[in-house]
Amino acid sequence: MAKKHDDARAYILELFKIVSTDSILVVTSERKVIRLYCPLKVICKVDVPPLVESGEYVVEAVKMTLNLEDVFIIDGKAYFIWYFTIVQ
């Protein structure tokens, strides 16, 4: 397990040489890639206590877990990005 986490840490360190925690790359409905910078607004798709479904929240940063899953940082806590829709 330690090797897996070491590999994940190395990957994340390498990845963050080209991306950062203050933005996210998204594909628009027109199939264009754009960068959105934090803070950005999102709407919660499900209840994730203490966040509520349909609530609007501000993403402070974008990070990655050691399982290589993207998370949004909201009020200092990490939430998986798939719980949210980005508001532009």
PDB file of C-alpha atoms in Angstrom:
ATOM      1  CA  MET A   1       0.000   0.000   0.000  1.00  0.00           C
ATOM      2  CA  ALA A   2       2.849   2.406   0.787  1.00  0.00           C
ATOM      3  CA  LYS A   3       4.304   1.983  -2.734  1.00  0.00           C
ATOM      4  CA  LYS A   4       0.906   2.786  -4.256  1.00  0.00           C
ATOM      5  CA  HIS A   5       0.671   5.993  -2.202  1.00  0.00           C
ATOM      6  CA  ASP A   6       4.284   6.902  -3.036  1.00  0.00           C
ATOM      7  CA  ASP A   7       3.506   6.439  -6.740  1.00  0.00           C
ATOM      8  CA  ALA A   8       0.361   8.550  -6.375  1.00  0.00           C
ATOM      9  CA  ARG A   9       2.279  11.315  -4.589  1.00  0.00           C
ATOM     10  CA  ALA A  10       4.933  11.304  -7.325  1.00  0.00           C
ATOM     11  CA  TYR A  11       2.240  11.487 -10.028  1.00  0.00           C
ATOM     12  CA  ILE A  12       0.458  14.364  -8.265  1.00  0.00           C
ATOM     13  CA  LEU A  13       3.722  16.291  -7.837  1.00  0.00           C
ATOM     14  CA  GLU A  14       4.484  15.855 -11.526  1.00  0.00           C
ATOM     15  CA  LEU A  15       0.939  16.801 -12.531  1.00  0.00           C
ATOM     16  CA  PHE A  16       1.021  19.998 -10.502  1.00  0.00           C
ATOM     17  CA  LYS A  17       4.020  21.183 -12.508  1.00  0.00           C
ATOM     18  CA  ILE A  18       1.546  21.881 -15.343  1.00  0.00           C
ATOM     19  CA  VAL A  19      -1.707  22.496 -13.445  1.00  0.00           C
ATOM     20  CA  SER A  20      -2.394  24.116 -10.103  1.00  0.00           C
ATOM     21  CA  THR A  21      -4.879  24.050  -7.274  1.00  0.00           C
ATOM     22  CA  ASP A  22      -6.365  27.416  -8.267  1.00  0.00           C
ATOM     23  CA  SER A  23      -8.037  26.310 -11.511  1.00  0.00           C
ATOM     24  CA  ILE A  24      -9.721  23.460 -13.352  1.00  0.00           C
ATOM     25  CA  LEU A  25      -9.833  22.517 -17.029  1.00  0.00           C
ATOM     26  CA  VAL A  26     -13.324  21.791 -18.359  1.00  0.00           C
ATOM     27  CA  VAL A  27     -14.784  20.828 -21.715  1.00  0.00           C
ATOM     28  CA  THR A  28     -17.624  23.120 -22.809  1.00  0.00           C
ATOM     29  CA  SER A  29     -20.772  22.021 -24.612  1.00  0.00           C
ATOM     30  CA  GLU A  30     -19.045  23.362 -27.764  1.00  0.00           C
ATOM     31  CA  ARG A  31     -16.246  20.813 -27.136  1.00  0.00           C
ATOM     32  CA  LYS A  32     -13.662  23.462 -26.280  1.00  0.00           C
ATOM     33  CA  VAL A  33     -11.302  23.160 -23.336  1.00  0.00           C
ATOM     34  CA  ILE A  34     -11.299  26.188 -21.052  1.00  0.00           C
ATOM     35  CA  ARG A  35      -9.665  26.950 -17.720  1.00  0.00           C
ATOM     36  CA  LEU A  36     -11.839  28.196 -14.867  1.00  0.00           C
ATOM     37  CA  TYR A  37     -10.107  29.862 -11.928  1.00  0.00           C
ATOM     38  CA  CYS A  38     -11.009  29.659  -8.264  1.00  0.00           C
ATOM     39  CA  PRO A  39     -13.032  30.885  -6.635  1.00  0.00           C
ATOM     40  CA  LEU A  40     -15.718  29.333  -8.815  1.00  0.00           C
ATOM     41  CA  LYS A  41     -19.374  28.655  -8.131  1.00  0.00           C
ATOM     42  CA  VAL A  42     -20.896  25.186  -8.088  1.00  0.00           C
ATOM     43  CA  ILE A  43     -24.307  23.716  -7.358  1.00  0.00           C
ATOM     44  CA  CYS A  44     -24.507  20.570  -5.251  1.00  0.00           C
ATOM     45  CA  LYS A  45     -26.316  17.707  -7.046  1.00  0.00           C
ATOM     46  CA  VAL A  46     -26.973  15.619  -3.899  1.00  0.00           C
ATOM     47  CA  ASP A  47     -26.992  16.079  -0.142  1.00  0.00           C
ATOM     48  CA  VAL A  48     -23.417  15.775   1.138  1.00  0.00           C
ATOM     49  CA  PRO A  49     -23.697  16.944   4.742  1.00  0.00           C
ATOM     50  CA  PRO A  50     -23.341  19.709   5.613  1.00  0.00           C
ATOM     51  CA  LEU A  51     -23.901  20.689   1.941  1.00  0.00           C
ATOM     52  CA  VAL A  52     -27.438  20.407   0.598  1.00  0.00           C
ATOM     53  CA  GLU A  53     -28.820  19.460  -2.801  1.00  0.00           C
ATOM     54  CA  SER A  54     -29.356  22.512  -5.057  1.00  0.00           C
ATOM     55  CA  GLY A  55     -27.243  24.666  -2.744  1.00  0.00           C
ATOM     56  CA  GLU A  56     -24.746  27.033  -4.364  1.00  0.00           C
ATOM     57  CA  TYR A  57     -21.192  26.946  -3.020  1.00  0.00           C
ATOM     58  CA  VAL A  58     -17.814  28.529  -3.720  1.00  0.00           C
ATOM     59  CA  VAL A  59     -14.837  26.322  -4.589  1.00  0.00           C
ATOM     60  CA  GLU A  60     -11.659  27.639  -2.970  1.00  0.00           C
ATOM     61  CA  ALA A  61      -9.264  25.164  -4.598  1.00  0.00           C
ATOM     62  CA  VAL A  62      -9.076  21.966  -6.629  1.00  0.00           C
ATOM     63  CA  LYS A  63      -6.971  19.098  -5.297  1.00  0.00           C
ATOM     64  CA  MET A  64      -6.415  15.373  -5.796  1.00  0.00           C
ATOM     65  CA  THR A  65      -6.634  12.489  -3.351  1.00  0.00           C
ATOM     66  CA  LEU A  66      -3.997   9.758  -3.084  1.00  0.00           C
ATOM     67  CA  ASN A  67      -6.503   7.587  -4.981  1.00  0.00           C
ATOM     68  CA  LEU A  68      -6.095  10.110  -7.836  1.00  0.00           C
ATOM     69  CA  GLU A  69      -9.639  11.472  -7.536  1.00  0.00           C
ATOM     70  CA  ASP A  70     -10.287  15.195  -8.002  1.00  0.00           C
ATOM     71  CA  VAL A  71     -11.893  17.075  -5.132  1.00  0.00           C
ATOM     72  CA  PHE A  72     -13.202  20.590  -4.643  1.00  0.00           C
ATOM     73  CA  ILE A  73     -12.222  22.414  -1.470  1.00  0.00           C
ATOM     74  CA  ILE A  74     -15.277  24.203  -0.051  1.00  0.00           C
ATOM     75  CA  ASP A  75     -15.083  25.904   3.351  1.00  0.00           C
ATOM     76  CA  GLY A  76     -11.787  24.111   3.965  1.00  0.00           C
ATOM     77  CA  LYS A  77     -13.217  20.608   3.382  1.00  0.00           C
ATOM     78  CA  ALA A  78     -12.735  18.264   0.417  1.00  0.00           C
ATOM     79  CA  TYR A  79     -15.685  16.977  -1.644  1.00  0.00           C
ATOM     80  CA  PHE A  80     -15.573  14.790  -4.757  1.00  0.00           C
ATOM     81  CA  ILE A  81     -16.152  16.859  -7.885  1.00  0.00           C
ATOM     82  CA  TRP A  82     -18.881  14.569  -9.210  1.00  0.00           C
ATOM     83  CA  TYR A  83     -21.212  15.861  -6.482  1.00  0.00           C
ATOM     84  CA  PHE A  84     -21.351  19.262  -8.247  1.00  0.00           C
ATOM     85  CA  THR A  85     -22.277  21.121 -11.393  1.00  0.00           C
ATOM     86  CA  ILE A  86     -20.122  24.114 -12.269  1.00  0.00           C
ATOM     87  CA  VAL A  87     -21.932  27.430 -12.673  1.00  0.00           C
ATOM     88  CA  GLN A  88     -20.485  29.775 -15.296  1.00  0.00           C
TER      89      GLN A  88
END
